[in-house]
XYZ file of C-alpha atoms in Angstrom:
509
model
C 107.176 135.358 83.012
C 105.224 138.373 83.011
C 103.391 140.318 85.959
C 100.182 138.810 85.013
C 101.884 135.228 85.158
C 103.181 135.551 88.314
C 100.726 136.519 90.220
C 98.470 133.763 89.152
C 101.094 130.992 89.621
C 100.887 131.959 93.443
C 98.374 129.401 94.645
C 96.834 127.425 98.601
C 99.022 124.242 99.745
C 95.875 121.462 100.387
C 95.577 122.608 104.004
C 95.045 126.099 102.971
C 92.503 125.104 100.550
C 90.637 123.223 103.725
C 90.273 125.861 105.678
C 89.626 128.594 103.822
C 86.405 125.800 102.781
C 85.367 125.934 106.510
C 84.741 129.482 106.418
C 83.204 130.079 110.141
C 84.507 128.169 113.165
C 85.319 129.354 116.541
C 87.686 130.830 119.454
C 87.369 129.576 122.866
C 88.876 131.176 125.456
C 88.602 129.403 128.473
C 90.990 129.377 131.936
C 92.316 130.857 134.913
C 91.386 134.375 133.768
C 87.675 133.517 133.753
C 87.679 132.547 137.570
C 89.913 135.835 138.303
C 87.018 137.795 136.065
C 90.254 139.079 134.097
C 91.463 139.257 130.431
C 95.152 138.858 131.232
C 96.332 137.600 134.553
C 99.465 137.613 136.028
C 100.225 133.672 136.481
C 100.300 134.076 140.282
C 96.922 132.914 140.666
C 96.978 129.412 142.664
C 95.789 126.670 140.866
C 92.570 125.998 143.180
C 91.037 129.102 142.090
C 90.132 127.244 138.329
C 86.857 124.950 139.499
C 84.236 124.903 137.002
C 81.303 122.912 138.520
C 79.075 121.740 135.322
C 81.483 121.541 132.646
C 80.088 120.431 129.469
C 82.231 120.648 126.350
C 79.424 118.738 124.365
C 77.187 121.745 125.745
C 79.679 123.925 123.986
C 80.033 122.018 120.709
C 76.418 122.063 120.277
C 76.187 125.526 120.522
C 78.701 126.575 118.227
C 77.358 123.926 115.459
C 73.814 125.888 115.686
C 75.402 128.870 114.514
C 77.045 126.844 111.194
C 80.436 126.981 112.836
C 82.938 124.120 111.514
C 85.747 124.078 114.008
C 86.796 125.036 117.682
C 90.354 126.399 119.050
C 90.576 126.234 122.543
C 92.857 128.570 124.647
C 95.019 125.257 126.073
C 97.136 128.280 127.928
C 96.632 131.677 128.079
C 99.406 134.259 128.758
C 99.015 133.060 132.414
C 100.543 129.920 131.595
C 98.195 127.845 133.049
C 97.188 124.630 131.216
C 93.933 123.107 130.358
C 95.903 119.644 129.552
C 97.599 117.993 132.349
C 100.899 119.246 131.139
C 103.907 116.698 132.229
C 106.470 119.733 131.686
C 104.774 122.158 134.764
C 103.099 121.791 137.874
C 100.432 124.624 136.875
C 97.713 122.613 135.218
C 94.538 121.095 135.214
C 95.815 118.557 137.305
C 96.807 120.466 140.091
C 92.917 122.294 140.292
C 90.195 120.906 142.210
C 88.044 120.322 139.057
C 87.174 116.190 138.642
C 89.931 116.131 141.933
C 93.130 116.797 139.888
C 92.013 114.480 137.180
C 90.502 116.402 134.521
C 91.596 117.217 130.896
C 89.379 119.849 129.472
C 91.907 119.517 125.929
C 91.074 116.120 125.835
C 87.329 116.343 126.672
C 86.791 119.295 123.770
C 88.884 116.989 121.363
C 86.225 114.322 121.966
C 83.232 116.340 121.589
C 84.117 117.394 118.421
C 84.997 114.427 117.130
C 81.286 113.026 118.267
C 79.289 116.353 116.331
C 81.410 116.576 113.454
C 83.833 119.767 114.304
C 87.380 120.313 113.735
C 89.689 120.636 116.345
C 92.330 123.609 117.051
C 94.125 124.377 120.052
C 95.638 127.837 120.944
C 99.084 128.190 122.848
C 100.153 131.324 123.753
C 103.935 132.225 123.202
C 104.080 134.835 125.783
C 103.891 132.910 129.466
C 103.852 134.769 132.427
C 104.129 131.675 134.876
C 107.128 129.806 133.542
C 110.577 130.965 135.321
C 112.152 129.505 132.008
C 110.497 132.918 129.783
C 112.815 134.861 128.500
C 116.042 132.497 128.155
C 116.630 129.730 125.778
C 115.196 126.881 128.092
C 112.043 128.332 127.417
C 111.841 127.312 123.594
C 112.355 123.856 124.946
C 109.423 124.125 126.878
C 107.446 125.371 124.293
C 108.004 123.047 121.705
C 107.444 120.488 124.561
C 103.730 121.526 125.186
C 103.799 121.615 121.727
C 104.771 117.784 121.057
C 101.763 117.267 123.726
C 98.858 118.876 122.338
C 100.109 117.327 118.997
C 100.446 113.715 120.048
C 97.691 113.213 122.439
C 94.586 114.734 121.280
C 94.255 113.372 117.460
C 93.946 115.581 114.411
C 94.239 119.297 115.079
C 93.575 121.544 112.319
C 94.746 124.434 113.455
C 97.348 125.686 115.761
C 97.355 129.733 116.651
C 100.021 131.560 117.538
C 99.244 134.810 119.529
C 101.442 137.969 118.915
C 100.379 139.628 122.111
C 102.837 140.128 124.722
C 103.322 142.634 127.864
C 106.578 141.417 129.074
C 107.072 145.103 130.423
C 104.335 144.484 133.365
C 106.661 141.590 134.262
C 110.130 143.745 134.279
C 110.894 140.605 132.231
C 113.325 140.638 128.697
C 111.101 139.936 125.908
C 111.696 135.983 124.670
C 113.182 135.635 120.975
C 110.769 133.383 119.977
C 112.168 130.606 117.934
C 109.152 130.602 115.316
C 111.038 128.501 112.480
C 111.457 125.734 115.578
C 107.802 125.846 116.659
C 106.954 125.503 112.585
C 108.736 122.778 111.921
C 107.228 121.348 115.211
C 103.972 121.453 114.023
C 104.746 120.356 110.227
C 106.255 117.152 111.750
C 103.879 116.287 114.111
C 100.608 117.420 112.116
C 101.265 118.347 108.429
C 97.976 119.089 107.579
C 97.312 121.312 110.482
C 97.113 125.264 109.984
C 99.267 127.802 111.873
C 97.312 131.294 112.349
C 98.231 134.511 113.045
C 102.319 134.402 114.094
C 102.485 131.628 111.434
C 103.051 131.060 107.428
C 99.268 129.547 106.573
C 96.921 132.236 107.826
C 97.283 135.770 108.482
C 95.825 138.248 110.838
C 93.018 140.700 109.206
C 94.588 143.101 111.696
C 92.024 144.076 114.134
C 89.727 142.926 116.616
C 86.576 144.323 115.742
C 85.678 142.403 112.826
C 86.465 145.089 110.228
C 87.627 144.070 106.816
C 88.606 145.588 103.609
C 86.675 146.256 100.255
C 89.067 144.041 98.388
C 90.773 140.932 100.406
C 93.255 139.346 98.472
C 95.180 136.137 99.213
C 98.101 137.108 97.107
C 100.480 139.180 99.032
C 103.935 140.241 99.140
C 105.695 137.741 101.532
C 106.527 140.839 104.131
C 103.013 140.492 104.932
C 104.550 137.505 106.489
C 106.721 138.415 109.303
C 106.568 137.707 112.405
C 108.072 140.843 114.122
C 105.802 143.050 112.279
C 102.688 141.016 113.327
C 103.985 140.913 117.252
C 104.739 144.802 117.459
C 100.876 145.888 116.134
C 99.450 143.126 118.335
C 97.789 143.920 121.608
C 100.513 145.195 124.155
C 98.359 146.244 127.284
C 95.549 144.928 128.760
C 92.319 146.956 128.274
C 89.681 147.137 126.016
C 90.626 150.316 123.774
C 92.517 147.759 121.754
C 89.408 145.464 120.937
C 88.333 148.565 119.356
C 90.660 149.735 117.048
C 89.686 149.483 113.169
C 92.803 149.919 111.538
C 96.156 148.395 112.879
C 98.344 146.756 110.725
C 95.451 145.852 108.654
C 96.157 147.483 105.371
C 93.448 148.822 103.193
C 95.487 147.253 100.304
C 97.475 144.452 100.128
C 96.911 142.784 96.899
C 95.859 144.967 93.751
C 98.318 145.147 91.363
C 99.692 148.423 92.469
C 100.284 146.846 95.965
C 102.418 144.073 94.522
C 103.923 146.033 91.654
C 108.089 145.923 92.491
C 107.980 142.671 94.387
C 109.280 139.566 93.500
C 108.430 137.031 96.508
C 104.644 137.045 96.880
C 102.633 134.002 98.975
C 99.546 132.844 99.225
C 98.486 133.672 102.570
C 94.342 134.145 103.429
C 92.900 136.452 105.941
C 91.258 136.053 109.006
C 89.286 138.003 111.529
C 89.446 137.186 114.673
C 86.096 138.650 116.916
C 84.395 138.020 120.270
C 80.575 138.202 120.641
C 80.824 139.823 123.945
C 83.389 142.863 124.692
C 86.012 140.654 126.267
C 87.534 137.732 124.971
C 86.411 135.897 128.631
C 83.587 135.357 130.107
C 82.627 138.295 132.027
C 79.233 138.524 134.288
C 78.846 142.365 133.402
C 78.419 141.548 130.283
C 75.924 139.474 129.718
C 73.237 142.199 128.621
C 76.589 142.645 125.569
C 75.827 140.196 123.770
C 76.490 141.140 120.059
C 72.806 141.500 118.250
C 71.560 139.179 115.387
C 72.191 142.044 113.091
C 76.123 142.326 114.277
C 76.492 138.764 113.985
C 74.926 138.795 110.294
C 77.000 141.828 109.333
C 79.595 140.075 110.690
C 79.333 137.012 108.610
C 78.556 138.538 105.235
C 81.307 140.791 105.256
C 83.976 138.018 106.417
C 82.900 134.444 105.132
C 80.673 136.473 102.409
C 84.407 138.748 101.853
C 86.964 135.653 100.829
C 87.696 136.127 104.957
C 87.501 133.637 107.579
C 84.956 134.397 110.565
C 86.469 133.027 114.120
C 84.091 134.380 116.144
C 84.714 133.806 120.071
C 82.585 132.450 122.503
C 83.971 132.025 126.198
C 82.455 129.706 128.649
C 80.900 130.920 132.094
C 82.814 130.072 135.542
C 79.981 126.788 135.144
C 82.013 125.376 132.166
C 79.004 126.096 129.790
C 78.058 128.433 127.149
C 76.168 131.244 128.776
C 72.654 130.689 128.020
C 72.065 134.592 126.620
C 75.201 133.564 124.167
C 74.171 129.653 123.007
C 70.514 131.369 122.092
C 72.225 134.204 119.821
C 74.299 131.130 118.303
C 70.861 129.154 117.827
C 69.507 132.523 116.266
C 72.282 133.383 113.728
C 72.090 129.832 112.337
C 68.429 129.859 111.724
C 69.060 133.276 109.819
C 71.669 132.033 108.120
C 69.812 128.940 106.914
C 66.928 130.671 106.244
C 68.375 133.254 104.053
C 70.216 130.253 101.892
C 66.978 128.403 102.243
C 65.650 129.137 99.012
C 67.917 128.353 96.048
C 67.462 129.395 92.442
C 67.333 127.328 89.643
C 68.054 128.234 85.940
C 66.736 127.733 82.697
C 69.807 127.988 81.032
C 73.283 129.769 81.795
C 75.172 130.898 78.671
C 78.904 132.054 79.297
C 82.176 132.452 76.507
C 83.386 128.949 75.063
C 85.181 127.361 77.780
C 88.377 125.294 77.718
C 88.047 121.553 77.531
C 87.220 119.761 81.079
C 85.786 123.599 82.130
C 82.473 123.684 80.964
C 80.583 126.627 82.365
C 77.706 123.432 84.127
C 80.420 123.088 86.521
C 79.276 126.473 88.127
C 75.646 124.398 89.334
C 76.969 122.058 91.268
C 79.796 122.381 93.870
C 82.549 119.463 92.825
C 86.005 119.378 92.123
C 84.526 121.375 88.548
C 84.687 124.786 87.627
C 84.352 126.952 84.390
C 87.178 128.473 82.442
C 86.585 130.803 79.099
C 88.521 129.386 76.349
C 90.221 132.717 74.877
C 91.499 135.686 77.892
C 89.204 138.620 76.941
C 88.528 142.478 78.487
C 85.542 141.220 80.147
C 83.380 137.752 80.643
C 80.047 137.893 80.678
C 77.419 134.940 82.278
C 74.107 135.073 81.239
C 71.849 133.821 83.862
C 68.297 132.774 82.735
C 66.184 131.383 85.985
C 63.281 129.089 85.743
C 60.716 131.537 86.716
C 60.547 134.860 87.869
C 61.782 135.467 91.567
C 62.408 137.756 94.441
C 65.789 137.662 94.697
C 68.290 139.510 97.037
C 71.900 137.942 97.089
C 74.435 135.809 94.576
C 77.246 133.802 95.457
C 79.945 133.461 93.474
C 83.379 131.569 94.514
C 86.764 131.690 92.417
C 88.381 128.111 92.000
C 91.371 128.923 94.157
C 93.243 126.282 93.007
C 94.147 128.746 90.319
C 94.642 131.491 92.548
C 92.723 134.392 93.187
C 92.310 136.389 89.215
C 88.594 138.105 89.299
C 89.607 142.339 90.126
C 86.300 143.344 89.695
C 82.436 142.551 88.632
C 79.141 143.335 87.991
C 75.784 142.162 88.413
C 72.726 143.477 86.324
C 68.897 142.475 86.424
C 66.361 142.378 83.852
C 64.096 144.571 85.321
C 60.669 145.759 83.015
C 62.047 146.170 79.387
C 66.240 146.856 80.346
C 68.973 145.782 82.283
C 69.873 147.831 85.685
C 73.208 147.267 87.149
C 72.168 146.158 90.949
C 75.158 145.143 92.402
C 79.175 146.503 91.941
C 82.224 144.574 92.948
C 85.890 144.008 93.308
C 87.180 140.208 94.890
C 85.823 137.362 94.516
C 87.887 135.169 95.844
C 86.714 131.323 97.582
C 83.750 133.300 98.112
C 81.533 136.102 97.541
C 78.547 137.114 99.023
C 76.323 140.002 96.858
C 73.886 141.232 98.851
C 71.346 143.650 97.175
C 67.997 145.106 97.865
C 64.841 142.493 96.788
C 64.220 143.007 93.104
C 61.727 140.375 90.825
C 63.126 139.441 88.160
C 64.174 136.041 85.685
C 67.160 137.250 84.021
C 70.782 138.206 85.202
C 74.187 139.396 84.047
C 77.221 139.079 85.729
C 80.107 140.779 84.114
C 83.706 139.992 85.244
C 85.194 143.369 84.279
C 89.137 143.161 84.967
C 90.667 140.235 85.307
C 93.752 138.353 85.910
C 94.138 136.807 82.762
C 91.077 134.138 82.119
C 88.686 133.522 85.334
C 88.419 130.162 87.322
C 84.731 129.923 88.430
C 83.924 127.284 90.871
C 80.071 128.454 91.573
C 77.304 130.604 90.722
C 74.145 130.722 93.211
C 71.566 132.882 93.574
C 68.764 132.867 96.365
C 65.721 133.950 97.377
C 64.845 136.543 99.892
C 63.367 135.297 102.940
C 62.616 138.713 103.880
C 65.145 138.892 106.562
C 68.666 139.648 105.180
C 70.634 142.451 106.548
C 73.034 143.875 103.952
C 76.627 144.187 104.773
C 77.263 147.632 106.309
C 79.283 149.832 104.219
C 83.149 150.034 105.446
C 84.338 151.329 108.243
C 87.892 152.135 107.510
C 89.705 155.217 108.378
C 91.086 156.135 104.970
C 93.722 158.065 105.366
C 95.344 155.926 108.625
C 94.736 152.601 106.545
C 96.942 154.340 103.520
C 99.537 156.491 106.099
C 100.438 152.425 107.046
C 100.343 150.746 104.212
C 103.183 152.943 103.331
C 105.078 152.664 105.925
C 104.636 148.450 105.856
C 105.520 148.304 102.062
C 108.343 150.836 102.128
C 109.984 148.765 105.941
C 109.499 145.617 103.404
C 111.898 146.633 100.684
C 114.491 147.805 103.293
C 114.146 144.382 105.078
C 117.266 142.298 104.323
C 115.586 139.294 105.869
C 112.349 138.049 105.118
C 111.221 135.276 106.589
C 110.855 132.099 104.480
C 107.680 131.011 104.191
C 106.967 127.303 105.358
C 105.988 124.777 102.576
């Protein structure tokens, strides 16, 4: 099998395949620490202090669906070890709180409410627990996989579970627990095979920061020592402040897929990014920072360089000390999905769309609708050019494009050219496609268009073509923010550790 070969054979399990289709869904974090107005607390905090008085996890579900988000993970226990689930396993729950007099089950209320508006359902349990007498021995994994079992059995379908790397053990003078990840895995494969595990897990990986930053080129092919659990725990937030939340590079590589990056290895996985981002400063509510509130424009550059960067947007929203959705964040929510369905308001039709013979059962239609279809050129070329001829001539300002990804991730690089006056002028210039795509240009008027595919992993997979309108208000995705010479300075380091490392972890099927 050549190069070529292999890296196309790499390809998403069904789950993967689901959730990179979500695209935008959201983080929750929700406990103890946002009655102590903290981002980590110490588990020392009695259980009295948690008393939300209007809690309203339809409140919250309705806000996040607003915005066009498709799922919810809930912080079920932060580092502090206290649970949002009347937990039989500890004492330092829910259930041992004044809110609904000991009787409440916040889990089990946000599982309902999503069911009733249509979201998916995630929880979050963080490894690291600062409560528990049991961290840092082997009873704890016990425990774990316990709380585990519950979230998994009680609450119906989760789609996602996500495992945090962060840990300060050192505040605690406590050892550091050996996490038994293979144990938690095979957990959560048992219990709920279709659900996701993020971050620490095999299924989704970290983008490697906290601000939202991403790369020019995200690939979901990677060399399986992207996959390690160690690696992701060290560069994962150690200390509580807010310098971290900042950072742009970490172990977020500036190049993880190209075929330089995977040249020399022989175990590569399909494993998707995802950027994980709060719209205030913290990742709790905090009063101070209510006039933080990310603008419309963040939010927007946000979303069309993560969902619009084959990168999945979980964008965090944290309840008040009410139980609610602040109302400063719910409006920005309400706000971001009116842009966003205002800017893919306006579709385009064609005329006609010529492309290179196609293979039988991959006609180049299957690009207008969005089936289980896609287009496929008959005969592997240099470069694939679609011709584009719209029904009349528009004001256009963005095309989206998305790969099949059922036969893995092959376009390197395109791109797009208008008929403008009596020539064609190349308006747009990319690399990755990926599941999706988002070009954003400035407004042009025009009724023709040419997108060339110019390198290629052997023949393309096209699942869509789209182009839209301008309603006047798109805000193009800023250009990148990544430090260069840091971003390349580590992805030496991570590539050269990798083919030293003896034992890779194997990556859950």
């Amino acid at each position: 099998m050549d190069r070529l070969d292999f890296y196309t054979s790499i390809t998403p399990s069904p789950r993967q395949l689901e959730i990179q289709s979500l695209g935008f869904y959201a983080f929750l974090h929700f406990g103890m620490n946002t009655f102590l107005d903290r981002e980590w607390s110490d588990g020392k905090a009695s259980p009295s202090q948690f008393c939300p008085t209007q809690l309203d996890t339809d409140q919250w579900v309705r806000a996040l669906r607003n915005a066009g988000m498709r799922g919810a993970i809930l912080t079920a226990k932060h580092h502090d070890g206290f649970c949002l689930w009347p937990s039989k396993l500890t004492d330092y729950t829910v259930a041992s709180s004044p809110y609904q007099d000991g009787k409440g089950d916040i889990v089990g209320a946000l599982s309902r409410s999503c069911a009733k508006y249509g979201l998916k359902f995630g929880v979050y349990l963080s490894p690291w627990d600062r409560h528990d007498a049991r961290y840092g021995t082997p009873a704890y994994d016990d425990f774990y996989v316990g709380q585990l079992t519950e979230l998994l059995t009680n609450y119906g379908e989760i789609f996602t579970v996500w495992l945090d790397g962060a840990c300060g053990t050192y505040l605690d003078g406590k050892p550091k627990q050996a996490y038994d990840f293979e144990r938690y895995y095979e957990t959560i494969r048992r219990l709920q095979p279709g659900c996701i595990i993020s971050n620490c897990g095999p299924d989704v990986r970290w983008i490697g920061n906290e601000s939202g930053i991403t790369r020019l080129s995200e690939w979901n092919v990677v060399p399986r020592c992207a996959y390690d659990t160690q690696t992701i725990e060290k560069h994962s937030q150690q200390t509580d402040d807010t310098s971290f939340r900042k950072k742009g590079v970490d172990i977020a590589y500036a190049d993880l897929g190209s075929r330089q990056a995977l040249e020399g290895y022989d175990e590569l996985i399909w494993y998707p990014a995802e950027a994980d981002v709060s719209i205030r400063p913290g990742w709790f509510y905090h009063h101070r920072e209510d006039c933080k509130v990310r603008s419309i424009d963040d939010l927007l550059h946000l979303y069309y360089s993560t969902v619009g960067g084959n990168t999945l947007l979980l964008l965090n929203v944290p309840p008040d000390q009410r139980g609610l959705i602040h109302e400063k964040d719910a409006a920005r929510l309400a706000e971001l999905g009116r842009r966003l369905a205002s800017a893919f308001s306006k579709q385009v039709l064609f005329e006609r769309i010529s492309a290179p013979a196609a293979k039988e059962g991959f006609p180049i239609k299957n690009c207008l609708r969005l089936d289980e279809g896609c287009y496929s050129p008959l005969e592997q070329a240099e470069r694939y050019t679609l011709l584009l001829d719209l029904k009349q001539e528009s004001l256009i300002d963005k095309v989206v494009l998305q790969e099949d990804t059922r036969y893995s991730q092959r376009v390197e690089a395109f791109t797009i050219e208008a008929w403008i006056g009596d020539s064609w002028k190349q308006i747009y210039k990319g690399t990755v496609i990926g599941f999706q795509k988002i070009a954003l240009f400035r407004v042009i008027l025009t009724r023709k268009l040419k997108i060339t595919i110019t390198s290629c992993r052997k023949e393309p997979y096209l699942r869509s073509v789209q182009v839209f309108e301008s309603d006047g208000t798109t805000v193009k995705t800023p250009k990148t923010r990544w430090l260069r010479t840091k971003a390349e300075e580590m992805n030496n380091r991570l590539f050269t550790l990798a083919k030293t490392h003896k034992a890779v972890k194997k990556s859950v099927k």
